[in-house]
Short mmCIF file of C-alpha atoms in Angstrom, two decimals:
data_model
loop_
_atom_site.label_atom_id
_atom_site.label_comp_id
_atom_site.label_asym_id
_atom_site.label_seq_id
_atom_site.Cartn_x
_atom_site.Cartn_y
_atom_site.Cartn_z
CA MET A 1 -0.10 -89.40 46.95
CA PRO A 2 2.15 -86.54 46.27
CA SER A 3 1.02 -83.40 48.22
CA ARG A 4 -0.06 -80.25 46.31
CA THR A 5 2.30 -77.11 46.71
CA ALA A 6 2.06 -73.52 45.93
CA GLY A 7 4.32 -73.99 42.86
CA THR A 8 2.19 -76.60 41.25
CA ARG A 9 -1.17 -75.04 41.84
CA ARG A 10 -2.76 -73.42 38.68
CA PRO A 11 -4.86 -70.36 38.81
CA SER A 12 -8.51 -70.89 39.72
CA ALA A 13 -9.38 -69.25 36.41
CA VAL A 14 -7.32 -71.52 34.37
CA ARG A 15 -8.42 -74.73 36.11
CA GLY A 16 -12.23 -73.82 36.14
CA GLY A 17 -11.89 -73.16 32.28
CA GLY A 18 -13.37 -69.82 32.96
CA ARG A 19 -12.47 -66.24 31.79
CA ALA A 20 -8.72 -65.12 31.65
CA PRO A 21 -7.29 -63.32 34.63
CA THR A 22 -8.47 -59.80 35.10
CA PRO A 23 -5.69 -57.47 34.00
CA PRO A 24 -4.29 -55.11 36.53
CA ARG A 25 -5.95 -51.55 36.96
CA ALA A 26 -2.90 -49.70 35.60
CA THR A 27 -3.34 -51.74 32.32
CA ARG A 28 -6.89 -51.10 32.04
CA GLY A 29 -6.26 -47.33 32.62
CA GLY A 30 -3.48 -47.37 30.01
CA GLY A 31 -5.76 -49.12 27.50
CA GLY A 32 -8.54 -46.69 28.26
CA VAL A 33 -6.13 -43.65 27.54
CA ARG A 34 -4.84 -45.38 24.31
CA ARG A 35 -8.41 -45.95 23.22
CA MET A 36 -9.34 -42.24 23.75
CA TYR A 37 -6.23 -41.35 21.79
CA GLU A 38 -7.14 -43.34 19.01
CA GLN A 39 -10.76 -42.27 18.91
CA ALA A 40 -9.38 -38.51 18.83
CA HIS A 41 -6.94 -39.36 16.29
CA ARG A 42 -9.68 -40.76 14.10
CA ALA A 43 -11.82 -37.89 14.60
CA TRP A 44 -9.17 -35.52 13.51
CA ASP A 45 -8.25 -37.74 10.67
CA ARG A 46 -11.93 -37.26 9.07
CA PRO A 47 -12.03 -35.47 5.79
CA LEU A 48 -14.11 -32.50 6.94
CA THR A 49 -12.26 -32.16 10.37
CA ALA A 50 -10.26 -29.04 9.04
CA TYR A 51 -13.25 -27.42 7.44
CA TYR A 52 -15.28 -27.53 10.66
CA VAL A 53 -12.27 -26.42 12.91
CA ILE A 54 -11.18 -23.47 10.61
CA LEU A 55 -14.95 -22.25 10.24
CA GLY A 56 -15.84 -22.94 13.95
CA ALA A 57 -12.56 -21.48 15.61
CA ALA A 58 -12.87 -18.35 13.23
CA LEU A 59 -16.40 -17.67 14.25
CA LEU A 60 -15.93 -18.23 17.63
CA ILE A 61 -13.04 -15.83 17.84
CA THR A 62 -15.04 -13.33 15.95
CA ALA A 63 -17.97 -13.52 18.17
CA LEU A 64 -15.97 -13.39 21.49
CA GLY A 65 -14.10 -10.48 19.93
CA LEU A 66 -17.31 -8.61 19.40
CA VAL A 67 -18.39 -9.02 22.96
CA MET A 68 -14.87 -7.85 24.23
CA VAL A 69 -14.95 -4.88 21.95
CA TYR A 70 -18.28 -3.98 23.30
CA SER A 71 -17.06 -4.26 26.77
CA ALA A 72 -13.60 -2.60 26.25
CA SER A 73 -14.82 0.45 24.11
CA MET A 74 -17.75 1.67 26.04
CA ILE A 75 -15.72 3.94 28.29
CA THR A 76 -13.63 5.24 25.26
CA ALA A 77 -16.85 6.06 23.56
CA LEU A 78 -18.28 8.09 26.38
CA ARG A 79 -15.09 9.97 26.72
CA TYR A 80 -15.75 11.11 23.23
CA ASP A 81 -19.49 11.96 23.89
CA LEU A 82 -20.43 8.98 21.85
CA VAL A 83 -23.13 6.37 22.75
CA PRO A 84 -21.63 3.54 24.42
CA SER A 85 -22.25 1.08 21.61
CA TYR A 86 -20.63 3.31 19.01
CA PHE A 87 -17.53 1.17 18.46
CA PHE A 88 -19.25 -2.08 18.83
CA ARG A 89 -21.98 -1.08 16.04
CA LYS A 90 -19.06 -0.37 13.75
CA GLN A 91 -17.21 -3.59 14.39
CA PHE A 92 -20.60 -5.44 14.12
CA PHE A 93 -21.10 -3.98 10.75
CA ALA A 94 -17.65 -4.88 9.65
CA ALA A 95 -18.26 -8.47 10.86
CA ILE A 96 -21.33 -8.68 8.76
CA LEU A 97 -19.43 -7.61 5.82
CA GLY A 98 -16.57 -9.95 6.47
CA ALA A 99 -19.10 -12.82 7.03
CA GLY A 100 -20.10 -12.09 3.49
CA LEU A 101 -16.55 -12.02 2.13
CA LEU A 102 -15.84 -15.39 3.95
CA LEU A 103 -18.91 -16.95 2.47
CA VAL A 104 -18.02 -15.71 -1.13
CA ALA A 105 -14.17 -16.81 -0.69
CA SER A 106 -15.13 -20.20 0.67
CA ARG A 107 -17.37 -20.80 -2.58
CA MET A 108 -15.04 -19.40 -4.98
CA PRO A 109 -12.88 -22.02 -7.01
CA VAL A 110 -9.25 -22.03 -6.80
CA THR A 111 -8.83 -20.74 -10.43
CA LEU A 112 -10.72 -17.68 -9.50
CA HIS A 113 -8.65 -17.05 -6.51
CA ARG A 114 -5.55 -17.04 -8.78
CA ALA A 115 -7.08 -14.93 -11.19
CA LEU A 116 -7.86 -12.22 -8.51
CA ALA A 117 -4.17 -12.23 -7.42
CA TYR A 118 -2.89 -9.50 -9.69
CA PRO A 119 -5.96 -7.20 -9.44
CA ILE A 120 -5.70 -7.34 -5.69
CA LEU A 121 -2.08 -6.52 -5.71
CA VAL A 122 -2.45 -3.82 -8.06
CA GLY A 123 -5.17 -2.25 -6.02
CA ALA A 124 -3.32 -2.53 -2.70
CA VAL A 125 -0.31 -0.87 -4.20
CA PHE A 126 -2.40 1.94 -5.75
CA LEU A 127 -4.13 2.59 -2.38
CA MET A 128 -0.85 2.50 -0.46
CA VAL A 129 0.58 5.03 -2.75
CA LEU A 130 -2.67 7.20 -2.38
CA VAL A 131 -1.83 7.04 1.56
CA GLN A 132 1.20 9.31 0.91
CA VAL A 133 -0.58 11.81 -1.08
CA PRO A 134 -1.50 14.95 0.96
CA GLY A 135 -5.12 15.63 1.60
CA ILE A 136 -5.99 11.98 1.06
CA GLY A 137 -3.95 10.09 3.59
CA ARG A 138 -4.58 10.39 7.24
CA ALA A 139 -1.99 9.96 10.36
CA VAL A 140 -3.43 8.11 13.32
CA GLY A 141 -1.18 7.36 16.19
CA GLY A 142 1.77 8.69 14.31
CA ASN A 143 1.58 6.56 11.56
CA GLN A 144 0.69 7.73 8.10
CA ASN A 145 -1.26 4.69 6.74
CA TRP A 146 -5.08 5.53 6.56
CA ILE A 147 -7.40 6.98 3.81
CA SER A 148 -10.68 8.69 4.86
CA LEU A 149 -13.55 7.36 3.38
CA GLY A 150 -15.81 10.13 4.70
CA GLY A 151 -17.50 10.44 7.98
CA PRO A 152 -16.04 8.12 10.65
CA PHE A 153 -14.99 5.55 8.21
CA MET A 154 -11.30 5.13 7.39
CA LEU A 155 -9.25 2.57 5.46
CA GLN A 156 -5.96 0.97 6.10
CA PRO A 157 -4.65 -0.28 2.80
CA SER A 158 -1.55 -2.06 4.25
CA GLU A 159 -3.99 -4.74 5.75
CA PHE A 160 -5.03 -5.75 2.16
CA GLY A 161 -1.40 -5.84 1.19
CA LYS A 162 -1.02 -8.63 3.31
CA LEU A 163 -3.88 -10.49 1.22
CA ALA A 164 -2.19 -9.31 -2.01
CA LEU A 165 1.25 -10.69 -1.01
CA ILE A 166 -0.14 -14.10 -0.21
CA LEU A 167 -2.34 -14.58 -3.51
CA TRP A 168 0.32 -13.10 -5.75
CA GLY A 169 3.26 -14.91 -4.13
CA ALA A 170 1.33 -18.26 -4.04
CA ASP A 171 0.53 -17.80 -7.61
CA LEU A 172 3.94 -16.92 -8.68
CA LEU A 173 5.50 -19.82 -6.87
CA ALA A 174 3.00 -22.21 -8.19
CA ARG A 175 3.73 -21.32 -11.73
CA LYS A 176 7.46 -21.56 -11.18
CA GLN A 177 7.03 -24.88 -9.67
CA ASP A 178 5.04 -26.09 -12.55
CA MET A 179 7.98 -24.99 -14.86
CA LYS A 180 10.30 -26.70 -12.50
CA LEU A 181 12.24 -23.53 -11.89
CA LEU A 182 12.15 -23.32 -8.13
CA ALA A 183 15.43 -25.44 -7.70
CA GLN A 184 17.28 -22.15 -9.10
CA TRP A 185 17.63 -19.65 -6.21
CA LYS A 186 17.19 -16.58 -8.36
CA HIS A 187 13.67 -17.98 -9.49
CA MET A 188 12.78 -18.70 -5.85
CA LEU A 189 13.56 -14.86 -5.02
CA VAL A 190 12.82 -12.94 -8.11
CA PRO A 191 10.38 -11.26 -8.41
CA LEU A 192 8.85 -12.44 -5.08
CA VAL A 193 11.17 -10.48 -2.71
CA PRO A 194 11.48 -7.42 -4.59
CA GLY A 195 7.59 -7.21 -4.91
CA ALA A 196 7.57 -7.88 -1.06
CA PHE A 197 10.08 -5.13 -0.61
CA LEU A 198 8.09 -2.60 -2.64
CA LEU A 199 5.00 -3.33 -0.32
CA LEU A 200 7.36 -3.01 2.82
CA GLY A 201 8.77 0.25 1.51
CA LEU A 202 5.24 1.80 1.06
CA ILE A 203 4.38 0.54 4.44
CA MET A 204 7.64 1.92 6.20
CA LEU A 205 6.99 5.42 4.37
CA GLY A 206 3.99 5.68 6.66
CA GLY A 207 5.99 4.62 9.82
CA ASP A 208 3.97 1.30 10.47
CA MET A 209 6.56 -0.92 11.85
CA GLY A 210 4.25 -3.53 13.18
CA THR A 211 2.49 -4.12 9.90
CA ALA A 212 5.96 -4.42 8.08
CA ILE A 213 6.93 -7.14 10.53
CA VAL A 214 3.72 -9.18 9.74
CA LEU A 215 4.45 -8.82 6.08
CA THR A 216 7.97 -9.86 6.42
CA ALA A 217 6.75 -12.96 8.23
CA ILE A 218 4.49 -13.59 5.51
CA LEU A 219 7.33 -13.56 2.95
CA PHE A 220 9.26 -16.02 5.21
CA GLY A 221 6.35 -18.26 5.44
CA LEU A 222 6.03 -18.57 1.62
CA LEU A 223 9.69 -19.07 1.21
CA TRP A 224 9.71 -21.83 3.72
CA THR A 225 6.66 -23.39 2.36
CA ALA A 226 8.16 -23.35 -1.02
CA GLY A 227 11.25 -25.14 0.44
CA ALA A 228 13.89 -22.47 0.24
CA PRO A 229 17.46 -23.73 1.16
CA THR A 230 18.59 -22.84 4.52
CA ARG A 231 21.35 -20.67 3.39
CA LEU A 232 18.87 -18.85 1.26
CA PHE A 233 16.41 -18.43 3.83
CA VAL A 234 19.21 -17.27 6.26
CA GLY A 235 20.56 -14.84 3.62
CA VAL A 236 16.99 -13.30 3.27
CA LEU A 237 16.48 -13.23 7.26
CA THR A 238 19.90 -11.53 7.66
CA VAL A 239 19.07 -8.61 5.10
CA ALA A 240 15.69 -8.17 6.58
CA GLY A 241 17.05 -8.26 10.10
CA THR A 242 19.75 -5.67 9.37
CA ILE A 243 17.15 -3.29 7.66
CA GLY A 244 14.79 -3.52 10.79
CA PHE A 245 17.61 -3.10 13.30
CA LEU A 246 18.74 0.16 11.37
CA LEU A 247 15.01 1.35 11.25
CA ILE A 248 14.74 0.71 14.95
CA ARG A 249 17.82 2.13 15.98
CA THR A 250 17.23 5.35 14.14
CA SER A 251 13.93 5.90 15.80
CA ALA A 252 13.68 7.05 19.45
CA ASN A 253 9.94 5.96 19.71
CA ARG A 254 10.90 2.44 18.50
CA MET A 255 13.86 2.23 21.03
CA LYS A 256 11.56 3.40 23.77
CA ARG A 257 9.14 0.33 23.02
CA PHE A 258 11.97 -2.15 23.17
CA ALA A 259 13.10 -0.45 26.56
CA CYS A 260 9.56 -1.33 27.85
CA ILE A 261 9.82 -5.18 27.39
CA GLY A 262 8.80 -6.72 30.62
CA ALA A 263 8.09 -3.27 32.25
CA THR A 264 5.87 -3.44 35.49
CA ASP A 265 6.32 0.26 36.21
CA PRO A 266 5.03 3.00 33.83
CA GLY A 267 8.31 4.81 34.36
CA GLY A 268 9.24 8.44 35.37
CA GLU A 269 8.47 11.63 33.40
CA GLY A 270 5.93 11.05 30.71
CA ALA A 271 5.45 7.59 31.73
CA PRO A 272 6.96 5.98 28.52
CA CYS A 273 5.90 2.42 29.66
CA LEU A 274 2.36 3.32 30.70
CA GLN A 275 0.79 1.05 28.18
CA ALA A 276 2.91 -2.02 28.86
CA ALA A 277 2.87 -1.83 32.79
CA HIS A 278 -1.03 -1.29 32.79
CA GLY A 279 -1.60 -4.31 30.39
CA ILE A 280 0.36 -6.40 32.89
CA TYR A 281 -1.66 -4.93 35.82
CA ALA A 282 -4.88 -5.90 33.82
CA LEU A 283 -3.79 -9.51 33.33
CA ALA A 284 -2.49 -9.77 36.99
CA SER A 285 -5.84 -8.51 38.39
CA GLY A 286 -8.00 -11.09 36.39
CA GLY A 287 -7.10 -14.23 38.45
CA TRP A 288 -8.45 -17.57 37.31
CA PHE A 289 -11.86 -16.52 36.18
CA GLY A 290 -11.67 -12.82 35.99
CA SER A 291 -13.44 -9.90 37.43
CA GLY A 292 -16.51 -10.44 35.41
CA LEU A 293 -17.63 -9.29 31.87
CA GLY A 294 -17.80 -5.42 31.81
CA ALA A 295 -16.07 -5.08 35.19
CA SER A 296 -12.46 -3.98 33.92
CA VAL A 297 -10.91 -1.23 35.83
CA GLU A 298 -8.02 -0.56 33.43
CA LYS A 299 -10.29 0.41 30.58
CA TRP A 300 -11.40 3.40 32.47
CA GLY A 301 -8.52 5.32 31.24
CA GLN A 302 -5.35 3.82 32.46
CA LEU A 303 -4.83 1.32 29.76
CA PRO A 304 -4.45 3.02 26.13
CA GLU A 305 -5.94 1.27 23.31
CA ALA A 306 -7.91 -1.00 25.36
CA HIS A 307 -10.19 -2.05 22.54
CA THR A 308 -7.70 -2.47 19.76
CA ASP A 309 -4.07 -3.57 20.28
CA PHE A 310 -4.52 -4.32 24.13
CA ILE A 311 -8.01 -5.98 24.17
CA PHE A 312 -6.11 -9.08 25.10
CA ALA A 313 -5.30 -7.54 28.49
CA VAL A 314 -9.02 -6.33 29.11
CA THR A 315 -10.03 -10.27 28.13
CA GLY A 316 -7.73 -11.30 30.95
CA GLU A 317 -8.84 -8.92 33.41
CA GLU A 318 -12.68 -9.53 32.72
CA LEU A 319 -12.49 -13.32 31.77
CA GLY A 320 -9.33 -14.35 33.73
CA LEU A 321 -6.87 -17.02 32.77
CA ALA A 322 -9.73 -19.18 31.61
CA GLY A 323 -10.72 -16.60 29.09
CA THR A 324 -7.29 -15.96 27.72
CA LEU A 325 -6.48 -19.66 27.53
CA SER A 326 -9.70 -20.01 25.40
CA VAL A 327 -8.58 -17.43 22.96
CA LEU A 328 -4.97 -19.05 22.71
CA ALA A 329 -6.60 -22.51 22.09
CA LEU A 330 -8.90 -21.25 19.26
CA PHE A 331 -5.74 -19.53 17.60
CA ALA A 332 -3.92 -22.69 18.06
CA ALA A 333 -6.63 -24.87 16.63
CA LEU A 334 -7.09 -22.46 13.53
CA GLY A 335 -3.45 -22.49 12.93
CA TYR A 336 -3.08 -26.17 13.03
CA ALA A 337 -5.90 -26.77 10.99
CA GLY A 338 -4.30 -24.32 8.34
CA ILE A 339 -1.09 -26.30 8.59
CA ARG A 340 -3.10 -29.49 7.91
CA VAL A 341 -4.82 -28.00 4.74
CA ALA A 342 -1.37 -26.93 3.33
CA GLY A 343 0.14 -30.39 4.24
CA ARG A 344 -2.46 -32.48 2.67
CA THR A 345 -3.04 -30.73 -0.77
CA GLU A 346 -1.34 -31.70 -3.99
CA ASP A 347 -2.13 -28.18 -5.61
CA PRO A 348 0.99 -25.95 -5.09
CA PHE A 349 -1.11 -22.57 -5.22
CA VAL A 350 -3.09 -24.16 -2.39
CA ARG A 351 -0.18 -25.24 -0.35
CA TYR A 352 1.59 -21.65 -0.73
CA ALA A 353 -1.72 -19.72 -0.12
CA ALA A 354 -2.83 -21.91 2.83
CA GLY A 355 0.76 -21.58 4.44
CA GLY A 356 0.85 -18.06 3.89
CA VAL A 357 -2.55 -17.21 5.53
CA THR A 358 -1.76 -19.53 8.33
CA THR A 359 1.56 -17.69 8.93
CA TRP A 360 -0.14 -14.17 8.57
CA ILE A 361 -2.86 -15.11 11.21
CA THR A 362 -0.46 -17.08 13.70
CA ALA A 363 2.21 -14.46 13.61
CA GLN A 364 0.21 -11.49 14.21
CA ALA A 365 -1.58 -13.14 17.12
CA VAL A 366 1.86 -14.18 18.55
CA ILE A 367 3.12 -10.31 18.22
CA ASN A 368 0.19 -8.92 19.58
CA ILE A 369 -0.37 -11.20 22.48
CA GLY A 370 3.66 -11.24 23.18
CA ALA A 371 3.52 -7.40 23.65
CA VAL A 372 0.61 -7.42 25.99
CA LEU A 373 2.44 -10.18 28.12
CA GLY A 374 5.53 -8.06 27.90
CA LEU A 375 7.48 -10.46 26.13
CA LEU A 376 7.77 -8.51 22.95
CA PRO A 377 8.00 -4.82 22.12
CA ILE A 378 4.73 -3.14 21.50
CA ALA A 379 4.14 -3.19 17.63
CA GLY A 380 0.70 -1.60 17.24
CA VAL A 381 -0.88 -4.53 15.51
CA PRO A 382 -4.43 -5.83 16.23
CA LEU A 383 -5.23 -9.30 17.35
CA PRO A 384 -6.68 -10.75 14.16
CA LEU A 385 -10.38 -11.28 14.21
CA PHE A 386 -10.51 -10.11 17.89
CA SER A 387 -9.53 -6.27 17.98
CA TYR A 388 -11.67 -3.58 16.89
CA GLY A 389 -10.82 -2.43 13.40
CA GLY A 390 -12.69 -3.10 10.10
CA SER A 391 -9.96 -2.59 7.79
CA ALA A 392 -8.05 -5.58 9.60
CA LEU A 393 -11.19 -7.68 9.97
CA LEU A 394 -12.28 -7.70 6.46
CA PRO A 395 -9.21 -8.95 4.61
CA THR A 396 -8.76 -11.30 7.50
CA MET A 397 -12.27 -12.99 7.13
CA PHE A 398 -11.62 -13.23 3.32
CA ALA A 399 -8.21 -14.92 4.13
CA VAL A 400 -10.13 -17.40 6.41
CA GLY A 401 -12.65 -18.10 3.74
CA LEU A 402 -9.71 -19.03 1.49
CA LEU A 403 -8.53 -21.63 3.97
CA ILE A 404 -12.22 -23.05 4.07
CA ALA A 405 -12.30 -23.11 0.24
CA PHE A 406 -9.12 -25.06 0.32
CA ALA A 407 -10.30 -27.50 2.89
CA ARG A 408 -13.28 -28.01 0.94
CA GLN A 409 -11.03 -28.95 -2.28
CA GLU A 410 -9.54 -32.06 -0.63
CA PRO A 411 -10.78 -35.19 -2.69
CA ALA A 412 -12.21 -36.90 0.56
CA ALA A 413 -13.71 -33.66 1.80
CA LYS A 414 -15.44 -33.14 -1.65
CA ALA A 415 -16.78 -36.64 -1.45
CA ALA A 416 -18.12 -36.25 1.93
CA LEU A 417 -19.69 -32.97 1.09
CA ALA A 418 -21.34 -34.30 -2.05
CA MET A 419 -22.68 -37.36 -0.08
CA ARG A 420 -24.76 -34.71 2.27
CA ARG A 421 -26.62 -33.55 -0.83
CA PRO A 422 -30.11 -34.46 -0.81
CA GLY A 423 -30.92 -37.41 -3.12
CA TRP A 424 -27.29 -37.67 -4.30
CA GLY A 425 -26.92 -41.33 -3.45
CA ARG A 426 -30.27 -42.20 -5.12
CA ARG A 427 -29.32 -40.24 -8.20
CA ALA A 428 -25.81 -41.79 -8.56
CA GLY A 429 -27.16 -45.31 -7.68
CA VAL A 430 -24.54 -45.48 -4.91
CA ARG A 431 -24.95 -46.37 -1.28
CA TRP A 432 -21.91 -45.04 0.76
CA LYS A 433 -21.01 -47.25 3.73
CA SER A 434 -17.97 -45.27 4.84
CA MET A 435 -15.33 -42.91 3.62
CA ARG A 436 -13.30 -45.82 2.10
CA ARG A 437 -15.96 -48.17 0.77
CA ARG A 438 -19.09 -47.80 -1.48
CA VAL A 439 -21.35 -50.34 -2.59
CA LYS A 440 -23.39 -50.08 -5.89
CA LYS A 441 -26.99 -51.13 -5.66
CA ARG A 442 -27.77 -54.25 -7.60
CA PRO A 443 -30.75 -53.99 -10.16
CA SER A 444 -33.86 -55.63 -9.21
CA GLY A 445 -33.91 -59.30 -10.25
CA GLU A 446 -30.16 -59.77 -10.33
CA ARG A 447 -28.93 -62.79 -8.47
#
């Protein structure tokens, strides 16, 4: 009888006809990670995901911004002999109005948004011209870009110019695409670029370089979404860059801002880098979880514009790295959802408008946060939905309403929303099993 050897012995699981050998632990772990990834991918691929992400991220950013405006502005209000909640009350009132605009914009059909493009453009240009009229326009922080509405209320028309450029540019490009004219470079640029330069010129008359940069980013976003050739895109970028360089080079104040990039010392006489340095101090003292809500030291007078342009620094000081990363994650989610809306639609107007709004919010957030981190020059632009300022908050919330309306217009999203209406399935005689399958009920007695 031949002896058994290790080479001829079968595994016990196979001999006994039982279950297969247990896979190695690494394989089980890898499978778990893969399943988690697939589940997350399926969840993100659901029809209403972009709708909920845009709405949720925008509301969370606005709510957290209200909390930080209250915390960062108390000392400034007391310095002007005002009640501590003065700036918070104004911002809260603007947020209520903005929420109404968001709701209205999210319920408006796309055709009505297109119809509003030219009226909003004409109104924005008219108000931006009024800014330069003596006795009507007001200068704040050295920039002539405000209109007094009486009492403590002021309006910055250039903020509405961003929304006007997006709606008008998207409608213009969509109509030219329908006529198959975008393949010609002159139709790609005219009259979009001259119209954008008109808005830029009116903004630069008041000296507001930061808003001009954001408007230029919106123009590039529209051209990129429209598929502008690289040489055409580079040409427009070169012209805009040359004009921007000349405007910066001929201004001592703007050159000073460039010199303060990465500064950790306020500087000598006059402390030219005071704001940049103390913004870094605020972030550095926050640590992992911050000093606590309301416990900022820099807002007591060392950090200028603590509740407007540099509110992100106060957030880092009071809420720490965890708070700042949460804000960044919310903006990243909002931007990614906007890109998804622009990429999934078949409507050219929706694609261009969604791309323009996403470019506006993300570019302005990058410019603001980059300045606070010392990576970019201080441009004087607020953090969208977060910083104090009703003139910036109202058009931005209307723009978020645009994204929500566009997310609702996706065919699968419309079907999912229709399914949630009470009694919809009974009225239609349809029982929905999933997003991809529907089963009609059989009449009684049918075999």
